[in-house]
Tab-separated table of C-alpha atoms in Angstrom:
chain	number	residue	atom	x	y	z
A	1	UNK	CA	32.685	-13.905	126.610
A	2	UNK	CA	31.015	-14.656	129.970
A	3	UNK	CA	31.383	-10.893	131.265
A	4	UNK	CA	29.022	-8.290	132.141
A	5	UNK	CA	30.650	-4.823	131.781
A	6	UNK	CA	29.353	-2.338	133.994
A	7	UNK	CA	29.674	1.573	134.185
A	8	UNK	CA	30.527	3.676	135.972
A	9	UNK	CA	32.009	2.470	138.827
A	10	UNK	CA	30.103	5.292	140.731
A	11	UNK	CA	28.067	7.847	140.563
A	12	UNK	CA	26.888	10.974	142.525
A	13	UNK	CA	23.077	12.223	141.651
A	14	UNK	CA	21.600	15.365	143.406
A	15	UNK	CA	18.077	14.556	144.254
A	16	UNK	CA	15.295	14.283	141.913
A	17	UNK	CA	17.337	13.884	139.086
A	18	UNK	CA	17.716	10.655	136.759
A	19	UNK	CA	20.380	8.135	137.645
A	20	UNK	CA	21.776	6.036	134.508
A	21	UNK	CA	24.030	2.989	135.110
A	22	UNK	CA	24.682	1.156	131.928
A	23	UNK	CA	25.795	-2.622	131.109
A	24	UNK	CA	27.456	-4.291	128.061
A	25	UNK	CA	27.366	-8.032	127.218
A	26	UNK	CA	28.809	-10.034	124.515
A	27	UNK	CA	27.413	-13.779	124.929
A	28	UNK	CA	24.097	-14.096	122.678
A	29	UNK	CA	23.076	-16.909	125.077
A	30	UNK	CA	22.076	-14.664	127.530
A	31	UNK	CA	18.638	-14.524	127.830
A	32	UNK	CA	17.558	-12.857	130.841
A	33	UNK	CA	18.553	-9.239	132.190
A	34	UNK	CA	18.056	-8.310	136.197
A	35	UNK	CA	18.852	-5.570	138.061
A	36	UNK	CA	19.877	-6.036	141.573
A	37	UNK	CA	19.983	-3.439	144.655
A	38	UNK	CA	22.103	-4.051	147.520
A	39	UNK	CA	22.685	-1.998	150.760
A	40	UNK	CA	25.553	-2.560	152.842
A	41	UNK	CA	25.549	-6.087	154.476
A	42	UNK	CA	22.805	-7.075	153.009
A	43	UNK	CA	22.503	-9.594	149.994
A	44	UNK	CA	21.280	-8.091	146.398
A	45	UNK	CA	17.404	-7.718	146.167
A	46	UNK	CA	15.809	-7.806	142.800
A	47	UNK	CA	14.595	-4.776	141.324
A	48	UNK	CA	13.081	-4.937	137.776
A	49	UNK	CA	14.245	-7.667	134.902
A	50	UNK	CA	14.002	-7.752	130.821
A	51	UNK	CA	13.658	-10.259	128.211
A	52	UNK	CA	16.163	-9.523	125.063
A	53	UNK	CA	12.341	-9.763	123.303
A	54	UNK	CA	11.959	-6.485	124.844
A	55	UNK	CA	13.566	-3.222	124.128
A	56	UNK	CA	11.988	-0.835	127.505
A	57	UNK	CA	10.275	-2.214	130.887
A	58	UNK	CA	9.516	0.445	133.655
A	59	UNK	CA	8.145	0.126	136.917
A	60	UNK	CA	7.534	2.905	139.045
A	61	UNK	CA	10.598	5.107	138.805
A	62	UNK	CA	12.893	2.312	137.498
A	63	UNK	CA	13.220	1.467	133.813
A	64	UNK	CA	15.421	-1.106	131.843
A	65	UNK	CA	16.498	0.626	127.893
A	66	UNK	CA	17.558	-2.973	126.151
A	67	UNK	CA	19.495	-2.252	123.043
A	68	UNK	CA	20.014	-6.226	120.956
A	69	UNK	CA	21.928	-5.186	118.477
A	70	UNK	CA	24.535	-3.341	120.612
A	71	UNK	CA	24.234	-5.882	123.506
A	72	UNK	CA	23.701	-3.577	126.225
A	73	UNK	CA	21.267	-2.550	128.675
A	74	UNK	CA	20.498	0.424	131.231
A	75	UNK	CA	18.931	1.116	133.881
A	76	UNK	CA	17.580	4.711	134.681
A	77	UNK	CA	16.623	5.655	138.132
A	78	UNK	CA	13.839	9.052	137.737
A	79	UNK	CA	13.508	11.466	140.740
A	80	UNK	CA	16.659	9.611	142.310
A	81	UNK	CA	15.482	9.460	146.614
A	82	UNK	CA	18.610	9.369	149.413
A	83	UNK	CA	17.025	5.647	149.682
A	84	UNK	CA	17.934	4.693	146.403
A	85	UNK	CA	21.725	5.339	147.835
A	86	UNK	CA	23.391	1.607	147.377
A	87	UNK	CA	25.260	-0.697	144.595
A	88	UNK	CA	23.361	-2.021	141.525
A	89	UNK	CA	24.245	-4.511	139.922
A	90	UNK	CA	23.291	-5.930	136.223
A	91	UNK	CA	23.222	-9.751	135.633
A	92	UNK	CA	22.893	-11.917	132.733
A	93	UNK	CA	21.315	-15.498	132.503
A	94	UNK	CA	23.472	-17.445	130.864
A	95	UNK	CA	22.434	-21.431	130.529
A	96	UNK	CA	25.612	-23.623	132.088
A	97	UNK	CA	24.813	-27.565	131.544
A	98	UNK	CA	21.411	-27.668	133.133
A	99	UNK	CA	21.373	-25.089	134.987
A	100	UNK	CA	20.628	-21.262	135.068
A	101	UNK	CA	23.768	-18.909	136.299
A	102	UNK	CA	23.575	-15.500	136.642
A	103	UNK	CA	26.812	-13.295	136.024
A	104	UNK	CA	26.990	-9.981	137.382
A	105	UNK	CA	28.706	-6.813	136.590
A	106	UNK	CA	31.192	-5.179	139.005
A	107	UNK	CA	28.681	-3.066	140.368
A	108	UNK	CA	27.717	0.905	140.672
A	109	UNK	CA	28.072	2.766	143.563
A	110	UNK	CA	25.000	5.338	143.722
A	111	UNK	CA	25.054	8.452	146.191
A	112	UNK	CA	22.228	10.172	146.207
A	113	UNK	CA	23.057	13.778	147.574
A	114	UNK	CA	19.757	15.254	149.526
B	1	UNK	CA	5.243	-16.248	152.025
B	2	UNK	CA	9.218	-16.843	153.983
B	3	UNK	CA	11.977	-15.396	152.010
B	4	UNK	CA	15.107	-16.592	151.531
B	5	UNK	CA	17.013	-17.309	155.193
B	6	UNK	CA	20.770	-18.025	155.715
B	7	UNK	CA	22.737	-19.230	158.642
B	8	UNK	CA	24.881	-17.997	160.463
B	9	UNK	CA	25.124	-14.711	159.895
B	10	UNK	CA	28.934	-14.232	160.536
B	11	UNK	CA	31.625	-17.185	160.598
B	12	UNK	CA	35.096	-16.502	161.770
B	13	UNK	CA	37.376	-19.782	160.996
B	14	UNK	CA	40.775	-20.470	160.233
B	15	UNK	CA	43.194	-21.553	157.367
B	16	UNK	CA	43.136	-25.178	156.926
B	17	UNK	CA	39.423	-25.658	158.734
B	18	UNK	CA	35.779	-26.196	157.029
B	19	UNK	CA	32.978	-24.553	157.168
B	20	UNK	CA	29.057	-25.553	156.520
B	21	UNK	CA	26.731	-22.863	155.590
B	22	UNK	CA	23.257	-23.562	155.423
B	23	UNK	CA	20.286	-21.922	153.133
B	24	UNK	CA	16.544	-22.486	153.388
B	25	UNK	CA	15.044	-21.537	149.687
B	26	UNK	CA	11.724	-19.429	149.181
B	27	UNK	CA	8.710	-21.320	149.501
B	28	UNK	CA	7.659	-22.996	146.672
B	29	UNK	CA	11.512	-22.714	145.184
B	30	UNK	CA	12.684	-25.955	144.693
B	31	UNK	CA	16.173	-24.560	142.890
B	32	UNK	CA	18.753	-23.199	145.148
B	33	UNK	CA	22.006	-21.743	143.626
B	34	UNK	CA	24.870	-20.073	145.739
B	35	UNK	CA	27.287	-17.463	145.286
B	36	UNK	CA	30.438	-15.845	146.546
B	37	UNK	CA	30.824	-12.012	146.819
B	38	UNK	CA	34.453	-10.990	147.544
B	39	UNK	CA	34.420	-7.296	148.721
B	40	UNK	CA	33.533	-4.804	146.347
B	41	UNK	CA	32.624	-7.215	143.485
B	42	UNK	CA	29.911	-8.424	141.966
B	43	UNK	CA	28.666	-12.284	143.354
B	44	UNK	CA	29.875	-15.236	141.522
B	45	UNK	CA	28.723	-18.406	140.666
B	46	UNK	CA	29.745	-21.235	142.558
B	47	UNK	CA	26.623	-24.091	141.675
B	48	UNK	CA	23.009	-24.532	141.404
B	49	UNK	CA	20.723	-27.516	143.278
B	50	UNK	CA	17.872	-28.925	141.562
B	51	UNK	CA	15.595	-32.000	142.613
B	52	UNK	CA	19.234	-32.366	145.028
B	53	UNK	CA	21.582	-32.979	142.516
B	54	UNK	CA	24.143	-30.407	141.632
B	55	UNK	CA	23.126	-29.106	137.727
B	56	UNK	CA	25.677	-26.240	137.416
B	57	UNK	CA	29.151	-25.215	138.780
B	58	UNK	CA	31.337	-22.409	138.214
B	59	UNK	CA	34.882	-21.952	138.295
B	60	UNK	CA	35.306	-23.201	141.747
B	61	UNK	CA	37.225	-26.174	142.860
B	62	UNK	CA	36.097	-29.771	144.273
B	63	UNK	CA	36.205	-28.386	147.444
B	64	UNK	CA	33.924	-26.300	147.712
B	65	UNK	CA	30.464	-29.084	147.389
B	66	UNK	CA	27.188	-28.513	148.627
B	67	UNK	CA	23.780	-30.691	149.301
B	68	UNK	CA	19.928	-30.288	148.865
B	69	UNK	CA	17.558	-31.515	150.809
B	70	UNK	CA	14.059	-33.072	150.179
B	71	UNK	CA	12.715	-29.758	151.367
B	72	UNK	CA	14.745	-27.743	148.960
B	73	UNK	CA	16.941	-26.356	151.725
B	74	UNK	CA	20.542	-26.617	150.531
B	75	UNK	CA	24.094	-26.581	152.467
B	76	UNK	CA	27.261	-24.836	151.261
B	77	UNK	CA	30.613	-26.952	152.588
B	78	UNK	CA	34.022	-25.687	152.206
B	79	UNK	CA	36.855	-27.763	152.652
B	80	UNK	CA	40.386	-26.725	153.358
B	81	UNK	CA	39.584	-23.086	154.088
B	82	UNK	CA	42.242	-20.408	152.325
B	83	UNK	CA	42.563	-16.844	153.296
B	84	UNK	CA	40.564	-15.822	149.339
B	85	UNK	CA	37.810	-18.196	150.682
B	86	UNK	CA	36.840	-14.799	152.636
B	87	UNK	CA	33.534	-13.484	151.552
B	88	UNK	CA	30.276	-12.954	151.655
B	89	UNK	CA	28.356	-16.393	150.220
B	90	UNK	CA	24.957	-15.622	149.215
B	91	UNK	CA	22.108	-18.203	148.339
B	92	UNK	CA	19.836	-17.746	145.959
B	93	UNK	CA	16.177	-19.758	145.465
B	94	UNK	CA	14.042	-19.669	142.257
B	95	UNK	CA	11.495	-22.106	140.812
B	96	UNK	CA	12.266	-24.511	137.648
B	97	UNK	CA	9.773	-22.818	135.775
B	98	UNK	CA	11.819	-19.339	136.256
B	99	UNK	CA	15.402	-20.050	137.181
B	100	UNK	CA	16.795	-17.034	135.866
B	101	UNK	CA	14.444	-15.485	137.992
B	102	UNK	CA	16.594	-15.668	141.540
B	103	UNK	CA	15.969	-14.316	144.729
B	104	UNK	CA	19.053	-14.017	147.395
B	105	UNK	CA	19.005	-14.262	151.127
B	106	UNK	CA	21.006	-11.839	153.369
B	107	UNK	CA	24.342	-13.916	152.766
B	108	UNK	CA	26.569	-15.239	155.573
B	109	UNK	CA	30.286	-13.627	155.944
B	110	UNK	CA	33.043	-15.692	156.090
B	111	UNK	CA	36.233	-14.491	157.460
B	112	UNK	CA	39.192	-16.653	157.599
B	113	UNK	CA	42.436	-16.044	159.286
């Protein structure tokens, strides 16, 4: 109940187009929805985040589609760049004793073919 | 503003030994949580500081234990080192008032042999 499911594993875009990774969830407890970028060797860098209040949040080319009732979230990357070539991950906020945990998905790897 | 900074970078050690890695949070984070990212998964959860007491732990075993420090900086010690305990351990900062809100730091790899 404390897994992120994350598809596809990975994905080739040609340039400009849209990019969709998508996320299911089943704990109702979770109550906060990142997106995370990483490049090789590097450690994951925040991209955009949702509330479950919420059902869309965009900024710049990046937008989060948040469905509640079918507990799962996207992400869609418009006018995919060769930059945007790395793994995203989703996360879910799940509240463990005190604290705040996040719990990731297995990750996407996106190729962004110039 | 300093991000997130972790140290050292690499770590080569061997079954049996232990290891301290060391995190200094975001400034004005006063949470610091830390997880392990085998290779080609997602990061885990190992535990989260706050006001330096441990308020959170995953599914990781006694010894794996950390500290925080008065100025929020934590420490990541692994006892008894295991060949799995390879990986790439990230920290993460965030502030009370936002703690799902994290931010990581570049992550230190461990490789054990």
């Amino acid at each position: 109940q404390q897994q992120v499911k994350q598809s596809p594993q990975s994905l080739i875009v040609q340039k400009g187009g849209i990019s969709i990774i998508n996320c299911a969830y089943e704990n109702t407890a979770f109550d906060y929805f990142p997106w995370y970028q990483q490049f090789p060797g590097k450690g994951p860098a925040l991209l955009i985040a949702i509330r479950p209040d919420v059902s869309e949040k965009k900024e710049g080319r990046f937008t989060i589609s948040f469905n509640k009732s079918a507990k799962q979230f996207s992400l869609h990357i418009m006018d995919s760049q060769p930059g945007d070539s790395a793994t995203y991950f989703c996360a879910a906020s799940s509240p463990i004793q005190g604290a705040q945990k996040l719990v990731f998905g297995q990750g996407t790897r996106l190729t962004i073919n110039p | 503003e300093t991000g997130v900074t972790q140290s050292p970078t690499h770590l080569i050690k061997t079954r049996g030994q232990q290891v301290t890695l060391r995190c200094s949070s975001q400034s004005g984070h006063n949470t610091v949580s830390w997880y392990q990212q085998a290779l080609g998964q997602g990061p885990q959860f190992i535990f989260q500081y706050y006001r330096e007491e441990e308020n959170g732990r995953g599914n990781f075993p006694p010894r794996f234990s950390g500290l925080q420090f008065p100025n929020y900086s934590s420490e990541l010690n692994v006892n008894a080192l295991e060949l799995d305990d390879s990986a790439l351990y990230l920290c993460a900062s965030s502030s009370n008032l936002a703690v799902g809100t994290q931010y990581f730091g570049p992550g230190t790899r461990l490789t054990v042999l």
